[in-house]
Every structure is written in C-alpha cells, then in structure tokens.
mmCIF file with all atom_site columns, C-alpha atoms in Angstrom:
data_model
loop_
_atom_site.group_PDB
_atom_site.id
_atom_site.type_symbol
_atom_site.label_atom_id
_atom_site.label_alt_id
_atom_site.label_comp_id
_atom_site.label_asym_id
_atom_site.label_entity_id
_atom_site.label_seq_id
_atom_site.pdbx_PDB_ins_code
_atom_site.Cartn_x
_atom_site.Cartn_y
_atom_site.Cartn_z
_atom_site.occupancy
_atom_site.B_iso_or_equiv
_atom_site.pdbx_formal_charge
_atom_site.auth_seq_id
_atom_site.auth_comp_id
_atom_site.auth_asym_id
_atom_site.auth_atom_id
_atom_site.pdbx_PDB_model_num
ATOM 1   C CA . MET E 1 1   ? -60.817 1.742   -25.760 1.00 95.00 ? 1   MET E CA 1
ATOM 2   C CA . ASP E 1 2   ? -59.315 -0.414  -29.328 1.00 95.00 ? 2   ASP E CA 1
ATOM 3   C CA . THR E 1 3   ? -56.148 -1.990  -29.362 1.00 96.00 ? 3   THR E CA 1
ATOM 4   C CA . ASP E 1 4   ? -54.860 0.996   -31.036 1.00 95.00 ? 4   ASP E CA 1
ATOM 5   C CA . ASP E 1 5   ? -54.786 2.759   -27.903 1.00 96.00 ? 5   ASP E CA 1
ATOM 6   C CA . LEU E 1 6   ? -53.046 0.170   -25.754 1.00 97.00 ? 6   LEU E CA 1
ATOM 7   C CA . SER E 1 7   ? -48.227 1.346   -26.194 1.00 98.00 ? 7   SER E CA 1
ATOM 8   C CA . ARG E 1 8   ? -45.984 -0.524  -27.682 1.00 98.00 ? 8   ARG E CA 1
ATOM 9   C CA . GLU E 1 9   ? -44.677 -2.433  -25.041 1.00 98.00 ? 9   GLU E CA 1
ATOM 10  C CA . ALA E 1 10  ? -48.233 -3.526  -24.022 1.00 98.00 ? 10  ALA E CA 1
ATOM 11  C CA . TYR E 1 11  ? -49.228 -4.486  -27.496 1.00 98.00 ? 11  TYR E CA 1
ATOM 12  C CA . ASP E 1 12  ? -46.035 -6.615  -27.983 1.00 98.00 ? 12  ASP E CA 1
ATOM 13  C CA . GLY E 1 13  ? -45.983 -8.426  -24.793 1.00 98.00 ? 13  GLY E CA 1
ATOM 14  C CA . ILE E 1 14  ? -49.300 -9.762  -24.530 1.00 98.00 ? 14  ILE E CA 1
ATOM 15  C CA . LEU E 1 15  ? -50.939 -9.218  -28.651 1.00 98.00 ? 15  LEU E CA 1
ATOM 16  C CA . ILE E 1 16  ? -48.028 -9.974  -30.265 1.00 98.00 ? 16  ILE E CA 1
ATOM 17  C CA . GLU E 1 17  ? -46.900 -12.252 -27.920 1.00 98.00 ? 17  GLU E CA 1
ATOM 18  C CA . ALA E 1 18  ? -49.767 -14.527 -27.935 1.00 98.00 ? 18  ALA E CA 1
ATOM 19  C CA . GLU E 1 19  ? -50.297 -14.039 -31.689 1.00 98.00 ? 19  GLU E CA 1
ATOM 20  C CA . LYS E 1 20  ? -47.391 -16.238 -32.589 1.00 98.00 ? 20  LYS E CA 1
ATOM 21  C CA . LEU E 1 21  ? -48.704 -19.169 -30.724 1.00 98.00 ? 21  LEU E CA 1
ATOM 22  C CA . THR E 1 22  ? -52.539 -18.836 -32.844 1.00 97.00 ? 22  THR E CA 1
ATOM 23  C CA . HIS E 1 23  ? -54.131 -15.810 -33.713 1.00 97.00 ? 23  HIS E CA 1
ATOM 24  C CA . ASP E 1 24  ? -57.252 -17.561 -31.494 1.00 96.00 ? 24  ASP E CA 1
ATOM 25  C CA . LEU E 1 25  ? -55.394 -16.512 -28.133 1.00 97.00 ? 25  LEU E CA 1
ATOM 26  C CA . THR E 1 26  ? -55.448 -13.307 -29.773 1.00 98.00 ? 26  THR E CA 1
ATOM 27  C CA . LEU E 1 27  ? -58.309 -12.672 -30.663 1.00 97.00 ? 27  LEU E CA 1
ATOM 28  C CA . TYR E 1 28  ? -58.715 -12.545 -26.702 1.00 97.00 ? 28  TYR E CA 1
ATOM 29  C CA . TYR E 1 29  ? -56.538 -9.941  -26.309 1.00 98.00 ? 29  TYR E CA 1
ATOM 30  C CA . GLY E 1 30  ? -58.426 -7.996  -28.905 1.00 97.00 ? 30  GLY E CA 1
ATOM 31  C CA . LEU E 1 31  ? -61.314 -8.791  -27.057 1.00 97.00 ? 31  LEU E CA 1
ATOM 32  C CA . ILE E 1 32  ? -60.562 -7.322  -23.818 1.00 97.00 ? 32  ILE E CA 1
ATOM 33  C CA . ALA E 1 33  ? -59.990 -4.216  -24.820 1.00 97.00 ? 33  ALA E CA 1
ATOM 34  C CA . ASN E 1 34  ? -63.102 -3.211  -25.587 1.00 95.00 ? 34  ASN E CA 1
ATOM 35  C CA . ASP E 1 35  ? -64.557 -3.037  -21.751 1.00 95.00 ? 35  ASP E CA 1
ATOM 36  C CA . CYS E 1 36  ? -61.616 -1.521  -21.034 1.00 97.00 ? 36  CYS E CA 1
ATOM 37  C CA . ASN E 1 37  ? -61.204 2.843   -20.274 1.00 97.00 ? 37  ASN E CA 1
ATOM 38  C CA . ASN E 1 38  ? -56.958 2.502   -20.623 1.00 97.00 ? 38  ASN E CA 1
ATOM 39  C CA . GLU E 1 39  ? -53.936 0.318   -20.591 1.00 97.00 ? 39  GLU E CA 1
ATOM 40  C CA . SER E 1 40  ? -53.688 -0.168  -17.055 1.00 97.00 ? 40  SER E CA 1
ATOM 41  C CA . GLU E 1 41  ? -57.671 -1.444  -16.493 1.00 98.00 ? 41  GLU E CA 1
ATOM 42  C CA . TYR E 1 42  ? -56.040 -3.360  -19.455 1.00 98.00 ? 42  TYR E CA 1
ATOM 43  C CA . LEU E 1 43  ? -53.475 -5.250  -18.008 1.00 98.00 ? 43  LEU E CA 1
ATOM 44  C CA . ASP E 1 44  ? -54.835 -5.748  -15.236 1.00 98.00 ? 44  ASP E CA 1
ATOM 45  C CA . LYS E 1 45  ? -57.687 -7.544  -17.128 1.00 98.00 ? 45  LYS E CA 1
ATOM 46  C CA . ALA E 1 46  ? -55.447 -9.091  -19.458 1.00 98.00 ? 46  ALA E CA 1
ATOM 47  C CA . GLY E 1 47  ? -53.153 -10.860 -16.042 1.00 98.00 ? 47  GLY E CA 1
ATOM 48  C CA . LYS E 1 48  ? -56.858 -12.770 -15.372 1.00 98.00 ? 48  LYS E CA 1
ATOM 49  C CA . LEU E 1 49  ? -57.518 -13.273 -18.479 1.00 98.00 ? 49  LEU E CA 1
ATOM 50  C CA . THR E 1 50  ? -54.379 -15.017 -18.745 1.00 98.00 ? 50  THR E CA 1
ATOM 51  C CA . LYS E 1 51  ? -54.194 -16.689 -14.911 1.00 98.00 ? 51  LYS E CA 1
ATOM 52  C CA . GLU E 1 52  ? -57.813 -18.251 -16.153 1.00 98.00 ? 52  GLU E CA 1
ATOM 53  C CA . ILE E 1 53  ? -56.233 -19.851 -19.366 1.00 98.00 ? 53  ILE E CA 1
ATOM 54  C CA . LEU E 1 54  ? -53.425 -20.616 -17.670 1.00 98.00 ? 54  LEU E CA 1
ATOM 55  C CA . GLN E 1 55  ? -55.931 -22.646 -14.889 1.00 97.00 ? 55  GLN E CA 1
ATOM 56  C CA . VAL E 1 56  ? -58.757 -24.725 -17.914 1.00 96.00 ? 56  VAL E CA 1
ATOM 57  C CA . ASP E 1 57  ? -58.520 -28.193 -18.033 1.00 95.00 ? 57  ASP E CA 1
ATOM 58  C CA . ASP E 1 58  ? -58.576 -29.885 -21.660 1.00 93.00 ? 58  ASP E CA 1
ATOM 59  C CA . CYS E 1 59  ? -61.881 -30.407 -22.328 1.00 95.00 ? 59  CYS E CA 1
ATOM 60  C CA . GLU E 1 60  ? -62.308 -26.396 -21.738 1.00 96.00 ? 60  GLU E CA 1
ATOM 61  C CA . LEU E 1 61  ? -58.781 -26.244 -23.588 1.00 95.00 ? 61  LEU E CA 1
ATOM 62  C CA . GLU E 1 62  ? -60.698 -27.384 -26.427 1.00 95.00 ? 62  GLU E CA 1
ATOM 63  C CA . ASP E 1 63  ? -64.280 -25.184 -25.964 1.00 95.00 ? 63  ASP E CA 1
ATOM 64  C CA . LEU E 1 64  ? -61.231 -21.855 -25.490 1.00 95.00 ? 64  LEU E CA 1
ATOM 65  C CA . PHE E 1 65  ? -60.335 -22.765 -29.083 1.00 96.00 ? 65  PHE E CA 1
ATOM 66  C CA . TRP E 1 66  ? -62.944 -23.625 -31.048 1.00 94.00 ? 66  TRP E CA 1
ATOM 67  C CA . GLY E 1 67  ? -61.932 -27.655 -31.001 1.00 94.00 ? 67  GLY E CA 1
ATOM 68  C CA . ASN E 1 68  ? -58.012 -26.543 -32.267 1.00 94.00 ? 68  ASN E CA 1
ATOM 69  C CA . PRO E 1 69  ? -55.939 -26.542 -29.386 1.00 96.00 ? 69  PRO E CA 1
ATOM 70  C CA . PRO E 1 70  ? -52.636 -25.675 -29.480 1.00 97.00 ? 70  PRO E CA 1
ATOM 71  C CA . ASP E 1 71  ? -49.831 -27.831 -28.252 1.00 96.00 ? 71  ASP E CA 1
ATOM 72  C CA . LYS E 1 72  ? -50.494 -27.089 -23.813 1.00 96.00 ? 72  LYS E CA 1
ATOM 73  C CA . ASN E 1 73  ? -46.948 -27.097 -22.743 1.00 97.00 ? 73  ASN E CA 1
ATOM 74  C CA . LYS E 1 74  ? -46.469 -24.161 -25.645 1.00 98.00 ? 74  LYS E CA 1
ATOM 75  C CA . LEU E 1 75  ? -49.962 -22.334 -24.600 1.00 98.00 ? 75  LEU E CA 1
ATOM 76  C CA . ILE E 1 76  ? -48.469 -23.024 -20.921 1.00 98.00 ? 76  ILE E CA 1
ATOM 77  C CA . ASN E 1 77  ? -45.331 -21.169 -21.808 1.00 98.00 ? 77  ASN E CA 1
ATOM 78  C CA . THR E 1 78  ? -46.664 -18.486 -23.859 1.00 98.00 ? 78  THR E CA 1
ATOM 79  C CA . CYS E 1 79  ? -49.242 -17.092 -21.236 1.00 98.00 ? 79  CYS E CA 1
ATOM 80  C CA . LYS E 1 80  ? -46.024 -17.128 -18.474 1.00 98.00 ? 80  LYS E CA 1
ATOM 81  C CA . LYS E 1 81  ? -43.942 -15.382 -20.853 1.00 98.00 ? 81  LYS E CA 1
ATOM 82  C CA . ILE E 1 82  ? -46.871 -13.041 -21.529 1.00 98.00 ? 82  ILE E CA 1
ATOM 83  C CA . LEU E 1 83  ? -47.044 -12.337 -17.339 1.00 98.00 ? 83  LEU E CA 1
ATOM 84  C CA . GLU E 1 84  ? -43.749 -11.244 -17.212 1.00 98.00 ? 84  GLU E CA 1
ATOM 85  C CA . ASN E 1 85  ? -44.489 -9.017  -20.070 1.00 98.00 ? 85  ASN E CA 1
ATOM 86  C CA . ILE E 1 86  ? -47.315 -7.567  -18.203 1.00 98.00 ? 86  ILE E CA 1
ATOM 87  C CA . GLU E 1 87  ? -45.014 -7.133  -14.521 1.00 98.00 ? 87  GLU E CA 1
ATOM 88  C CA . LYS E 1 88  ? -41.865 -5.297  -17.431 1.00 98.00 ? 88  LYS E CA 1
ATOM 89  C CA . VAL E 1 89  ? -44.638 -2.827  -18.681 1.00 98.00 ? 89  VAL E CA 1
ATOM 90  C CA . LYS E 1 90  ? -46.266 -2.619  -15.215 1.00 98.00 ? 90  LYS E CA 1
ATOM 91  C CA . THR E 1 91  ? -42.925 -0.721  -14.137 1.00 98.00 ? 91  THR E CA 1
ATOM 92  C CA . ILE E 1 92  ? -42.497 1.808   -17.232 1.00 98.00 ? 92  ILE E CA 1
ATOM 93  C CA . PRO E 1 93  ? -43.749 4.626   -15.931 1.00 97.00 ? 93  PRO E CA 1
ATOM 94  C CA . PHE E 1 94  ? -46.702 5.712   -18.373 1.00 96.00 ? 94  PHE E CA 1
ATOM 95  C CA . GLU E 1 95  ? -45.167 8.421   -19.992 1.00 96.00 ? 95  GLU E CA 1
ATOM 96  C CA . LYS E 1 96  ? -42.250 6.849   -20.889 1.00 97.00 ? 96  LYS E CA 1
ATOM 97  C CA . ARG E 1 97  ? -44.409 4.384   -22.957 1.00 97.00 ? 97  ARG E CA 1
ATOM 98  C CA . LYS E 1 98  ? -43.927 4.889   -26.663 1.00 97.00 ? 98  LYS E CA 1
ATOM 99  C CA . PHE E 1 99  ? -47.040 5.122   -28.664 1.00 95.00 ? 99  PHE E CA 1
ATOM 100 C CA . ASP E 1 100 ? -47.820 4.613   -31.956 1.00 89.00 ? 100 ASP E CA 1
ATOM 101 C CA . PHE E 1 101 ? -51.404 7.215   -32.179 1.00 76.00 ? 101 PHE E CA 1
#
C-alpha cells in the first residue's frame, strides 16, 4: 500500500506527528507502508517500529538518523504521542475514518 491509502486520522497521527520532529523519522513510517496490505497492518507495524525506536541506545540512535539524531527527549515524546495516536485510530471504526481518495 501507499501512504496515500491511509485514513486522514492515521496519516496525521503518525506521519505528520513524526514530521514535526524530523523528516528522517517520517521516512521510516513511510517506508513501512510499502510492506502493508491495509491500514490495520500498517498501524500494527508502525506501533512495533515506534516501540523499537524507544529501545535504541545512543549509538543506534546515531545510526538510525544517519549521524544527525534529534534530541532524545523530544524523540521519546514524539514516539509516545505516535503510540497514543495509533491507539486512538484503532478505536475509530474503519468506515468512520476519513479518506482523501
């Protein structure tokens, strides 16, 4: 699937939230969409990715962000917000989510 296939709620809650911190983080969330068949699978994989990011040490953080990591506290806050947003999207029945296309 493509990120354009995501509901507005999922897109804003994950991709836009990540973009507020750094475009590099947004790229990771965009890339995982290619391996998903639907939004539910995307939400699960985005949640897993977010939890993995929260577990990285400083050295891995350097690698993850190509030598230009964001402030760790801001990253942690962003990841927590993304996880909250994922849970909120999951509570919205699929047919009530808004789609651009």
